[in-house]
Coordinates of C-alpha atoms in Angstrom, one line a residue:
Chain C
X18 CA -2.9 -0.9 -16.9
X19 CA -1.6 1.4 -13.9
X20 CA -4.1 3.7 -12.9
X21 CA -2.3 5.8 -10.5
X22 CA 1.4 6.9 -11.9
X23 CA 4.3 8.0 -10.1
X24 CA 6.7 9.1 -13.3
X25 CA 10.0 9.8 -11.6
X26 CA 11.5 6.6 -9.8
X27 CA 13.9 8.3 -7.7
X28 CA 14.1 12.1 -6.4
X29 CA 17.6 13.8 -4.7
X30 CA 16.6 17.1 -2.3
X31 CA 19.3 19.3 -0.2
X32 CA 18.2 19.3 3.5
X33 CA 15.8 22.2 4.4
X34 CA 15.1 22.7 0.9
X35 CA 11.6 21.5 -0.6
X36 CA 10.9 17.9 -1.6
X37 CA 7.7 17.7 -4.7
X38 CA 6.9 14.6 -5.4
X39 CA 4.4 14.4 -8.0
X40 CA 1.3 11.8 -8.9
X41 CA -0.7 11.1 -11.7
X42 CA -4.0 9.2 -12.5
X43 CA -6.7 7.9 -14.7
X44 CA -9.7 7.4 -13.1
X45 CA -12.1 10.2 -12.1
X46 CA -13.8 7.7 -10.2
X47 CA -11.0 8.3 -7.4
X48 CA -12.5 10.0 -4.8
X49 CA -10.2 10.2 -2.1
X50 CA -5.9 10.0 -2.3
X51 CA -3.1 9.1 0.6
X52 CA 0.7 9.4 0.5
X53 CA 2.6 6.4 2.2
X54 CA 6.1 6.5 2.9
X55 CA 8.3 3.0 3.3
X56 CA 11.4 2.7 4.9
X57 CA 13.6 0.1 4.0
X58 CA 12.9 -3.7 5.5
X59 CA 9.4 -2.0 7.2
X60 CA 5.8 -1.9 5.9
X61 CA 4.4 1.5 4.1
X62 CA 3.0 3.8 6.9
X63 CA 0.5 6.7 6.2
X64 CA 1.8 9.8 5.6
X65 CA -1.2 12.1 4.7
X66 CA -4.5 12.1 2.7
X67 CA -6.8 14.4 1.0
X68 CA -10.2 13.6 -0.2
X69 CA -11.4 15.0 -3.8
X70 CA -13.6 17.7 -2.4
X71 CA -10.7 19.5 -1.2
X72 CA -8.1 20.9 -3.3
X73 CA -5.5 21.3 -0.2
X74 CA -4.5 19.5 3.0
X75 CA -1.8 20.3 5.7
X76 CA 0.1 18.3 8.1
X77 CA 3.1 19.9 9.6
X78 CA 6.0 20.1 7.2
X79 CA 3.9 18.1 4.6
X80 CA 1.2 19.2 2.4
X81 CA -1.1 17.2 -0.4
X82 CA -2.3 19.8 -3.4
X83 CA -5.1 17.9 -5.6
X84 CA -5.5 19.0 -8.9
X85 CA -8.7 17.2 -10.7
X86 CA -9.2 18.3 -13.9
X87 CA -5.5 17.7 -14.0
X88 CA -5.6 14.1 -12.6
X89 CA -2.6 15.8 -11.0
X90 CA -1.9 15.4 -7.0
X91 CA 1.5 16.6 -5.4
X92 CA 3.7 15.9 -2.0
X93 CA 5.3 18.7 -0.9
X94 CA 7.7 18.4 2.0
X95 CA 9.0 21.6 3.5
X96 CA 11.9 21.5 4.8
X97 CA 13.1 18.7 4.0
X98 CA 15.2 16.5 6.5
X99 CA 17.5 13.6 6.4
X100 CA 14.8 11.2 7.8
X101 CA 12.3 11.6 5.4
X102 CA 14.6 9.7 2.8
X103 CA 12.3 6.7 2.2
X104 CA 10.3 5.4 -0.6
X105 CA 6.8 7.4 -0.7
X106 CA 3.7 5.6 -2.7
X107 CA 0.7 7.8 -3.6
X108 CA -2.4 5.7 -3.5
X109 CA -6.3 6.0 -4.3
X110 CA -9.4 4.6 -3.8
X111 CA -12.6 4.6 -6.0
X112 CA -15.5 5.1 -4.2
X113 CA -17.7 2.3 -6.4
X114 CA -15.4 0.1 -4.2
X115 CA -13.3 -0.8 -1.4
X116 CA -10.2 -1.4 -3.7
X117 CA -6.8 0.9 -3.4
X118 CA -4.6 1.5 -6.5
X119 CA -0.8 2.5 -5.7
X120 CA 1.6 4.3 -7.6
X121 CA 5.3 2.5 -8.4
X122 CA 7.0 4.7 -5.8
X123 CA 9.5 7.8 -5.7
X124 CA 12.6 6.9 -3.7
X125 CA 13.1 10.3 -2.0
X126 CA 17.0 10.7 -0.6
X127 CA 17.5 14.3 1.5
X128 CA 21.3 15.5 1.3
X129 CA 22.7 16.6 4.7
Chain Y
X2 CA -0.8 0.8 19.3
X3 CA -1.8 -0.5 16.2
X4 CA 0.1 -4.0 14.8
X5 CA -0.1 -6.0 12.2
X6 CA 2.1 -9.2 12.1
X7 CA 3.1 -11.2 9.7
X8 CA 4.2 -14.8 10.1
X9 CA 7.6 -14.8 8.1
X10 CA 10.2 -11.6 7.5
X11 CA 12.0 -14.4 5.2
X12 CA 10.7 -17.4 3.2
X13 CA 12.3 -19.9 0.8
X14 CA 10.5 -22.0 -0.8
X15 CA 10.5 -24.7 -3.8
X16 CA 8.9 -24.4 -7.1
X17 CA 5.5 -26.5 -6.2
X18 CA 5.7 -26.7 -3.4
X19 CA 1.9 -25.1 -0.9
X20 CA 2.8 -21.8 0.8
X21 CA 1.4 -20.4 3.7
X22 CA 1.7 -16.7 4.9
X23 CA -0.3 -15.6 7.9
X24 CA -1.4 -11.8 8.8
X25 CA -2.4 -10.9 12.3
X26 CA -4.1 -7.6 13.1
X27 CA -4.7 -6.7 16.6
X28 CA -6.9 -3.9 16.1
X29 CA -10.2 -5.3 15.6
X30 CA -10.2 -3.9 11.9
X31 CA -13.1 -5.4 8.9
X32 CA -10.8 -4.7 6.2
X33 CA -7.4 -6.8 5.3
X34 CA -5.6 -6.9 2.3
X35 CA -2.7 -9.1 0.7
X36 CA -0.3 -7.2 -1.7
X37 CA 2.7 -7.7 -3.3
X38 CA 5.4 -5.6 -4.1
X39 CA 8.1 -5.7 -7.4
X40 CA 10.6 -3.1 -8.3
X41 CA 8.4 -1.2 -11.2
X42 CA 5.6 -2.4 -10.5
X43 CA 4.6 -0.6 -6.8
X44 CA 2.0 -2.5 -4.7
X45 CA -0.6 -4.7 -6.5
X46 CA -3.9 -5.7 -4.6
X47 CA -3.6 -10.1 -4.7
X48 CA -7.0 -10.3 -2.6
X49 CA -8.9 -8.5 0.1
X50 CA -11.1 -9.3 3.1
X51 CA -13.8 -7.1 3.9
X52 CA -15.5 -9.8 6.9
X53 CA -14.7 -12.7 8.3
X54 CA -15.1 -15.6 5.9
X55 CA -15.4 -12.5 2.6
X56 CA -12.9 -12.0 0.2
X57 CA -13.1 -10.2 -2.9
X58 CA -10.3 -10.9 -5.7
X59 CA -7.8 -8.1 -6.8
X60 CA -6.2 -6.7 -9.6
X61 CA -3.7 -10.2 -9.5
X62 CA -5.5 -13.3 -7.4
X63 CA -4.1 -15.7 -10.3
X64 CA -2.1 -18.7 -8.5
X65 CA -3.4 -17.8 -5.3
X66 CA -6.4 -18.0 -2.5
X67 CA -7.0 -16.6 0.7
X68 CA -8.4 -18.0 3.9
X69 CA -10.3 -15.5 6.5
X70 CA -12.1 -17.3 9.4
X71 CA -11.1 -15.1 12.2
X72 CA -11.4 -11.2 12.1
X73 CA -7.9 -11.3 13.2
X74 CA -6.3 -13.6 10.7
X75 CA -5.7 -13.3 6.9
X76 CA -3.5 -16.0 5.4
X77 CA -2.2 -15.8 1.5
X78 CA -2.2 -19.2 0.4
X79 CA 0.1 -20.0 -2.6
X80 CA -1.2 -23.7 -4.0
X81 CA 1.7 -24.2 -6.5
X82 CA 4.8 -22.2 -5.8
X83 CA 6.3 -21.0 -9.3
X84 CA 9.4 -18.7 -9.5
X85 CA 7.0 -16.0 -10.8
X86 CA 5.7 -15.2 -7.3
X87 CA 9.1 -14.7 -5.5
X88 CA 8.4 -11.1 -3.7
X89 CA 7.7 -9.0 -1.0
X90 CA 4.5 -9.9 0.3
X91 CA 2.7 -7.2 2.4
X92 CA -0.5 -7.7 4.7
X93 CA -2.4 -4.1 5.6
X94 CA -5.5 -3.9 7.8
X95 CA -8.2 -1.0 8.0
X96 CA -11.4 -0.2 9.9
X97 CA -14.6 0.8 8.3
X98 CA -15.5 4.4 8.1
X99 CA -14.0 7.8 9.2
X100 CA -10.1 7.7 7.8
X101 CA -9.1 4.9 4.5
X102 CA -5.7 4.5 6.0
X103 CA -4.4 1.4 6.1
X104 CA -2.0 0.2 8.9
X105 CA 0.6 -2.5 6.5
X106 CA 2.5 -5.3 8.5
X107 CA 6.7 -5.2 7.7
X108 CA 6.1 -7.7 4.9
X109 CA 7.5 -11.4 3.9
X110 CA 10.8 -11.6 1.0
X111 CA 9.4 -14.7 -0.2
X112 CA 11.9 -16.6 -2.5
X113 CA 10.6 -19.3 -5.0
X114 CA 13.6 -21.7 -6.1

């Protein structure tokens, strides 16, 4: 069963504009969440993280939001540029372990 | 800067047949991990390493084993090739403590025939 969910497969954006991608999960023993983003033919690098005890984290254009009672965490890319079109994974890690779950992936394509 | 190698960007293989893919980190990292990754399905964890000569199973380690006896080095050993595990096949590395990032090598398209 998929414990961390990534509900919409693919995601189209107009440059400068916002990019949300959005992740879901079931386990409140997830303490701490990164977003990976995977170009084609390369490995996933690390985007940005955010641990539970924070509720916000900033890095440049991109910033995590971490709902928990939701089970909700978000990707928010502002603005938006051609070069972030790439696949973006949200993963999470329990910490009862040194295991990471990943999401399925949002295929993110900006518009020039 | 950080690397992590992989031995293959391309594999074809026949159904039975032993399969080998290596990993090389050059970062003196404890952690290393084997995934695989199918359309749907994201990345699921195969096996990780969290010393030399440790491994832990993951969510998937059916129809495979891994082999650690150098920091450096995590190989995915398939012992029976089936058409089931043609896929992308990624290797990641990470240190203990301070961030959980983990650094992923550019992967193996392994093809079972």
């Amino acid at each position: 069963d998929q414990q961390v969910k990534q509900n919409s497969p693919s995601l189209s954006v107009q440059e400068g504009r916002i990019s949300i991608l959005n992740c879901d999960y079931t386990n409140s023993m997830f303490d701490y969440f990164l977003w990976y983003k995977k170009y084609p033919a390369e490995g996933p690098t690390f985007l940005i993280s955010i641990s539970s005890i924070k509720d916000k984290n900033e890095d440049g254009r991109f910033t995590v939001f971490l709902n928990k009672s939701a089970k909700h965490l978000s990707l928010h890319i502002v603005p938006s540029q051609p070069g972030d079109s790439a696949v973006y994974f949200c993963a999470a890690r329990a910490y009862t372990g040194n295991q990471f779950y990943f999401g399925t992936g949002t295929s993110l394509t900006v518009i020039p | 800067d950080v690397k992590v190698t992989q031995s293959s960007r391309y594999l074809v293989k026949r159904t039975g047949e032993k399969v080998f893919l290596e990993c090389v980190q050059d970062m003196d990292h404890e952690n290393m991990f084997w995934y695989r990754q199918d359309p749907g399905l994201g990345l699921r964890l195969i096996y990780f390493s969290y010393d030399v000569k440790m491994k832990e199973k993951g969510d998937i380690p059916e129809g495979y084993s891994v082999s650690r006896e150098k920091k450096e080095r995590f190989s995915l050993i398939l012992e029976s090739a089936s058409t089931n595990q043609t896929s992308m096949y990624l290797c990641a590395s990470r240190t203990l403590g301070g961030s959980y990032e983990q650094y992923f090598g550019p992967g193996t398209r392994l093809t079972v025939t």
